[in-house]
Short mmCIF file of C-alpha atoms and ligand atoms in Angstrom, two decimals:
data_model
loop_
_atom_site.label_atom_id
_atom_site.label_comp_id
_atom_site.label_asym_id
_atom_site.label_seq_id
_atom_site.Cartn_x
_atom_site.Cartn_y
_atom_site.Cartn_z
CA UNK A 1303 -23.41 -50.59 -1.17
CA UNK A 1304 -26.76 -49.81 -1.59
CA UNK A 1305 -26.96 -46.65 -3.48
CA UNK A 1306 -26.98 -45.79 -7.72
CA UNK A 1307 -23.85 -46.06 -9.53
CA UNK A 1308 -22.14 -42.70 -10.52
CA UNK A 1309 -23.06 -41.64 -6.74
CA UNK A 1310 -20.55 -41.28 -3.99
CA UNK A 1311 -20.68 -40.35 -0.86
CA UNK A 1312 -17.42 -38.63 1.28
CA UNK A 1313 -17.90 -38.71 5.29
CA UNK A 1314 -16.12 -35.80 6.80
CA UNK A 1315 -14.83 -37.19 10.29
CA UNK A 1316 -11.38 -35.78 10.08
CA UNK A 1317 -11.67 -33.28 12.86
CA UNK A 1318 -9.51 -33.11 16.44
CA UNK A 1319 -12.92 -32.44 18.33
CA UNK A 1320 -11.45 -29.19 19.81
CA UNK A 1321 -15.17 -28.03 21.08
CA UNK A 1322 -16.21 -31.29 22.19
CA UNK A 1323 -12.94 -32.30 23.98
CA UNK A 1324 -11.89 -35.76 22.46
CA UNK A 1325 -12.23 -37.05 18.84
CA UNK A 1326 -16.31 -37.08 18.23
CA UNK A 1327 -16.46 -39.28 15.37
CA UNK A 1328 -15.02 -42.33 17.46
CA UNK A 1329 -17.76 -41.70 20.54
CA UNK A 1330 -20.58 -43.93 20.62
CA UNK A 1331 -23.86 -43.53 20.42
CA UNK A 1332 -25.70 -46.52 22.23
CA UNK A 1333 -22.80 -48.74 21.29
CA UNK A 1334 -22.28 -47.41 17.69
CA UNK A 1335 -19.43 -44.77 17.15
CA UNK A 1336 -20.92 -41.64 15.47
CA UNK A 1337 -18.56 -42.31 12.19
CA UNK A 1338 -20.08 -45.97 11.84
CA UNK A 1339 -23.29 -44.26 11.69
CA UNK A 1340 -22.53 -41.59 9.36
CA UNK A 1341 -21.04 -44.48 6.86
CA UNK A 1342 -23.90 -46.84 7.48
CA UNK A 1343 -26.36 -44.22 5.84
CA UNK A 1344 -23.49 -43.02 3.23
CA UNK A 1345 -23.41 -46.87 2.19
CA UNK A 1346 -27.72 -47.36 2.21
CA UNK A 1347 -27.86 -44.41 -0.23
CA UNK A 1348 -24.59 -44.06 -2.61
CA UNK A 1349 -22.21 -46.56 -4.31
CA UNK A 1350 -19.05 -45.64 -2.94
CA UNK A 1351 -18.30 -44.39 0.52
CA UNK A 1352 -15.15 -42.27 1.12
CA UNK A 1353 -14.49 -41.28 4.77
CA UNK A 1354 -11.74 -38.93 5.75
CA UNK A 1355 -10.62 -39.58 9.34
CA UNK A 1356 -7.70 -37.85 11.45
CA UNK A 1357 -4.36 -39.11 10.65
CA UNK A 1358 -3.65 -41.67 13.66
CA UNK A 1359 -7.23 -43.01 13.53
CA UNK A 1360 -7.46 -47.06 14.14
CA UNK A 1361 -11.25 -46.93 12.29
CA UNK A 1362 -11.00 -49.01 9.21
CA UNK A 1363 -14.15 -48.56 8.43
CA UNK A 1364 -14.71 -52.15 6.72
CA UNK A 1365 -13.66 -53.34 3.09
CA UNK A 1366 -15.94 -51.23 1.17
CA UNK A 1367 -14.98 -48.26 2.45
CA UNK A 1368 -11.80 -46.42 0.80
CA UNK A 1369 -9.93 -44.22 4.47
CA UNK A 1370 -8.57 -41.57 3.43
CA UNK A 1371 -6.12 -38.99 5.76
CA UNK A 1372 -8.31 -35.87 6.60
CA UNK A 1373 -6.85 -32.21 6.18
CA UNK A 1374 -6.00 -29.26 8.77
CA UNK A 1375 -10.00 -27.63 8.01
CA UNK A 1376 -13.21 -29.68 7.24
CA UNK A 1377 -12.50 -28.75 3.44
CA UNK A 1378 -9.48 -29.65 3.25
CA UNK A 1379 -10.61 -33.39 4.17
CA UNK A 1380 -13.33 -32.94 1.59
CA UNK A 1381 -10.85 -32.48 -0.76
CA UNK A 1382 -9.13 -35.37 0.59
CA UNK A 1383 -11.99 -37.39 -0.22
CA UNK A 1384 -12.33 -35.98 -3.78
CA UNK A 1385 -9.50 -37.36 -4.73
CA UNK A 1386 -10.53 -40.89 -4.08
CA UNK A 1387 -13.70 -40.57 -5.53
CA UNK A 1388 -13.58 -42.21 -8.62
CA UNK A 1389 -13.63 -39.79 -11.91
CA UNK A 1390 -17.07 -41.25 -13.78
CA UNK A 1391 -18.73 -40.34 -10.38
CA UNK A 1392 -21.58 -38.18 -11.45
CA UNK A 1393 -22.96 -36.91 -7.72
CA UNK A 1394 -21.13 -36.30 -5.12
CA UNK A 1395 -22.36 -36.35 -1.28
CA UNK A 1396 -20.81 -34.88 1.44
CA UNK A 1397 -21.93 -35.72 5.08
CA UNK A 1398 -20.81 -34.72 8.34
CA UNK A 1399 -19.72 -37.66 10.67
CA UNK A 1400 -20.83 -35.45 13.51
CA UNK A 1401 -24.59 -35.74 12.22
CA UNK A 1402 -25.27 -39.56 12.97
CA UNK A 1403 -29.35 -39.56 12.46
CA UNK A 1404 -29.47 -37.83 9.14
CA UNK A 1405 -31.42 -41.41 7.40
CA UNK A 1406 -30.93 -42.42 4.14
CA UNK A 1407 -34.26 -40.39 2.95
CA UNK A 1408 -32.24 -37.20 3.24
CA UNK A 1409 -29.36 -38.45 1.24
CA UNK A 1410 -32.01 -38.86 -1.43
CA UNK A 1411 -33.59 -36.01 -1.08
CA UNK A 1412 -30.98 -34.33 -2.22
CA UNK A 1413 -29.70 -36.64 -4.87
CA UNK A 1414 -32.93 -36.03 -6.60
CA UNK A 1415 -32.13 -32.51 -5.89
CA UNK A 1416 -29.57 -32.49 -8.05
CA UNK A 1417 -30.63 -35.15 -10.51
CA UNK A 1418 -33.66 -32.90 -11.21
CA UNK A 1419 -31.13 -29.97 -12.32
CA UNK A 1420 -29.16 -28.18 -9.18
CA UNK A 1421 -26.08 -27.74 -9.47
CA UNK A 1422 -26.09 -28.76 -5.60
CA UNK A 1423 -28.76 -29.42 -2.95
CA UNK A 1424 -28.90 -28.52 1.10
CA UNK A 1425 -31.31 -29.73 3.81
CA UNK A 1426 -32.34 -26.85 5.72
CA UNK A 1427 -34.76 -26.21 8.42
CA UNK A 1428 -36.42 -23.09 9.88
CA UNK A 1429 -34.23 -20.88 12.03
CA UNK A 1430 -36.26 -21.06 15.79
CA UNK A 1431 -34.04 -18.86 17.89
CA UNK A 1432 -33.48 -15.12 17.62
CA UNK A 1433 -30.57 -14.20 16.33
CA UNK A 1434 -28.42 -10.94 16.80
CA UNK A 1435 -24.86 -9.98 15.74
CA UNK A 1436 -22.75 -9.40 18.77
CA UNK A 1437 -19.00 -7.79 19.21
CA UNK A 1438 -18.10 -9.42 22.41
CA UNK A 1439 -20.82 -9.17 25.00
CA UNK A 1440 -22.58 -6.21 23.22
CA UNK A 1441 -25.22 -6.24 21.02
CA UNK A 1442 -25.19 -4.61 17.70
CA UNK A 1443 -27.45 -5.71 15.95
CA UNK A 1444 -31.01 -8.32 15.49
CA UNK A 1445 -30.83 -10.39 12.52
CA UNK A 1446 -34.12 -10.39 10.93
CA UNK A 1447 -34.86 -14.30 10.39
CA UNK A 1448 -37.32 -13.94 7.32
CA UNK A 1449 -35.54 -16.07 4.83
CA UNK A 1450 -33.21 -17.17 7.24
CA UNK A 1451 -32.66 -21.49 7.32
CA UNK A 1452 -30.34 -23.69 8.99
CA UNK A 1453 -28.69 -25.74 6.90
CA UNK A 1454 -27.54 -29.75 7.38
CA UNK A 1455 -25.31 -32.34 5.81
CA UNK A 1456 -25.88 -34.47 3.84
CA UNK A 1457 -25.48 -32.31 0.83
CA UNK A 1458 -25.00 -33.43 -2.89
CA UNK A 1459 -23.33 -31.69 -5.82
CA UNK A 1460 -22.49 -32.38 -9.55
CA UNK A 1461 -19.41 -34.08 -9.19
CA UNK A 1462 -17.41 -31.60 -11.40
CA UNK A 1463 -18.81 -28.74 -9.91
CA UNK A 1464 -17.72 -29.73 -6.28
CA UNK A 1465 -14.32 -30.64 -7.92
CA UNK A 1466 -14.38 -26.67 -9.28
CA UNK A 1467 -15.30 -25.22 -6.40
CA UNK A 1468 -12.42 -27.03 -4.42
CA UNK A 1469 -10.06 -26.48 -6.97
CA UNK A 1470 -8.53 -23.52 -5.65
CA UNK A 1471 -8.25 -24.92 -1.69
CA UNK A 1472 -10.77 -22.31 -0.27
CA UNK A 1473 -11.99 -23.19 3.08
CA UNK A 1474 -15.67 -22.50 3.87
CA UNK A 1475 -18.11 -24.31 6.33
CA UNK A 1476 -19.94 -26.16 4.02
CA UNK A 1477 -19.20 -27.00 0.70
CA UNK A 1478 -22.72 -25.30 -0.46
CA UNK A 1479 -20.81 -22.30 0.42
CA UNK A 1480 -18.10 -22.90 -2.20
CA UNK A 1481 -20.87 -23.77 -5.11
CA UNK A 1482 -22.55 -20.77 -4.22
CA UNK A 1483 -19.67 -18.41 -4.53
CA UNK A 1484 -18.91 -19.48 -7.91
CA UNK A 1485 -22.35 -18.57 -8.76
CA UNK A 1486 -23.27 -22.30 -8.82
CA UNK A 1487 -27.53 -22.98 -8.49
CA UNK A 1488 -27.78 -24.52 -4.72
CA UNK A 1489 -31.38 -25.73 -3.51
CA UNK A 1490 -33.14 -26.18 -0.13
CA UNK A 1491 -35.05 -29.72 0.53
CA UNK A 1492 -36.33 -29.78 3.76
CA UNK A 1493 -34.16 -31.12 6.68
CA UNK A 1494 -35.21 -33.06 9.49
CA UNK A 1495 -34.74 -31.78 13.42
CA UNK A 1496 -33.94 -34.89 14.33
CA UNK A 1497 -30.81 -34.63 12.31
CA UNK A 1498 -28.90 -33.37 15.27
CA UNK A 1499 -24.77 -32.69 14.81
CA UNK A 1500 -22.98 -33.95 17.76
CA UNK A 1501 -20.74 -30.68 18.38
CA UNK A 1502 -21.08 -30.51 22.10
CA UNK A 1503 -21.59 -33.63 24.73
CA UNK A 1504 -24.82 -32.44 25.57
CA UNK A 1505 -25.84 -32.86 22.10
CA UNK A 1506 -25.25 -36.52 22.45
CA UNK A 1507 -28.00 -36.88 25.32
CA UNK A 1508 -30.42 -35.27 22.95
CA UNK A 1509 -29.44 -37.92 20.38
CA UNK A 1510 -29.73 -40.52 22.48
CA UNK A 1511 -32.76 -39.60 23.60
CA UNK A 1512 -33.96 -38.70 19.81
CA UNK A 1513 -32.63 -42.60 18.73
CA UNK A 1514 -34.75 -44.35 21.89
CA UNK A 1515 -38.03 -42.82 20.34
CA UNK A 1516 -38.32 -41.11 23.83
CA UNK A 1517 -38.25 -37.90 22.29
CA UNK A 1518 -39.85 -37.00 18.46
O1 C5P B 2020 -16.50 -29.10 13.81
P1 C5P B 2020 -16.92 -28.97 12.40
O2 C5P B 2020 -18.24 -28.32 12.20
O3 C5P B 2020 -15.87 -28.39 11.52
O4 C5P B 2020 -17.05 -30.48 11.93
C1 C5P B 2020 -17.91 -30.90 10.92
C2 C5P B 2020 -17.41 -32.23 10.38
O5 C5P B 2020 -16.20 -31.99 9.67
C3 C5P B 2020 -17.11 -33.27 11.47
O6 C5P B 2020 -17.65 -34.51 11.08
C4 C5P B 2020 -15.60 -33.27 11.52
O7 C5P B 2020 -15.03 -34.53 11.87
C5 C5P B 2020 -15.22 -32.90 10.09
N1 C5P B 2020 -13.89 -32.27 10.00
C6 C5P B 2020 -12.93 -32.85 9.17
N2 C5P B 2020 -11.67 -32.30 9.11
C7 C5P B 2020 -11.35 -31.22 9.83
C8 C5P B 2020 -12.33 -30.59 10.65
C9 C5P B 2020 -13.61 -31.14 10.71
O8 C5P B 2020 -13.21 -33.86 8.51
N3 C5P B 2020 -10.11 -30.73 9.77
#
């Protein structure tokens, strides 16, 4: 492991890949399942690597890597990989497998983040698209995007405020989310574009194309 002591890291790769139509985190991408990815920059940036995969998963991820069973929502494999992560640990990462590009630099990004005083820390990017609220194919409202970011994994937390937030089994679709509702201090560092998530298999053309350097 490459990363500080009293950081860990928990990869989320514990979903059914409902939307994309087979298990994501076990596809490759150019030879290298998305997971393997995901761990490789969990293990370049924090001491201890947790991943949380789907019950019948055959991924053992290597000896330095503790597998734990994922849970029915993505929180409920975070909390999965909470309780593996040993109790000194002072920062706490949690990273999608779907995003394979995110780079170590991100991971600490937002470990200083929160080693500089947040209570947790987000990479976000500018929202480019229009947005509008919609009840079935009508149109109720435009969103005005002033203010508006999209946020990434990885994201890092003080260790016993993650714990807290989880503690009573809410389900939300980040863990930022949780933090924030219990009034915890969450900070934007900026995210990278290139830090695609792999949620439909046209997304994994874009990554390819994003890992060959024949897009920037
Ligand atoms: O599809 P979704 O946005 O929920 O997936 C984000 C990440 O959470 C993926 O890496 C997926 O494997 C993980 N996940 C999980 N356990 C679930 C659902 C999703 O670890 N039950």
């Amino acid at each position: 492991m490459g990363g500080p002591a009293g950081v860990a890291a928990i990869v989320v790769a514990g979903g059914r890949g409902e939307r994309f139509g087979a298990p994501k985190q076990f596809t490759e991408l150019a030879g290298v399942p998305l997971v393997e990815r995901a761990v490789a920059d969990a293990r370049a940036a924090c001491a201890r690597v947790v991943v949380a995969l789907p019950d019948a998963a055959g991924w053992t991820g290597g000896s330095d890597v503790a597998v734990v069973a994922g849970g029915v929502t993505r929180s409920a494999s975070v909390r999965a990989g909470l309780d593996a992560v040993p109790a000194d640990t002072e920062i706490v990462v949690v990273h999608d497998a779907a995003r394979p590009l995110a780079g170590t630099a991100l991971f600490e990004a937002v470990i200083d983040a929160v080693r500089a005083g947040a209570d947790g820390a987000v990479p976000a990017v500018p929202v480019a698209d229009t947005l509008k609220r919609v009840d079935g194919d009508a149109v109720v409202e435009t969103v005005p995007r002033d203010g508006l970011v999209a946020v990434q994994t990885p994201q890092a937390f003080r260790a016993e405020v993650l714990r807290a937030a989880h503690a009573e089994g809410r389900d939300a679709t980040d863990d930022a989310a949780l933090v924030e509702a219990d009034g915890g201090r969450v900070v934007v560092v900026p995210g990278d574009r290139r830090n695609v998530k792999i949620t439909d298999p046209s997304d994994l053309a874009v990554a390819e194309a994003l890992l060959s350097g024949s897009v920037s």
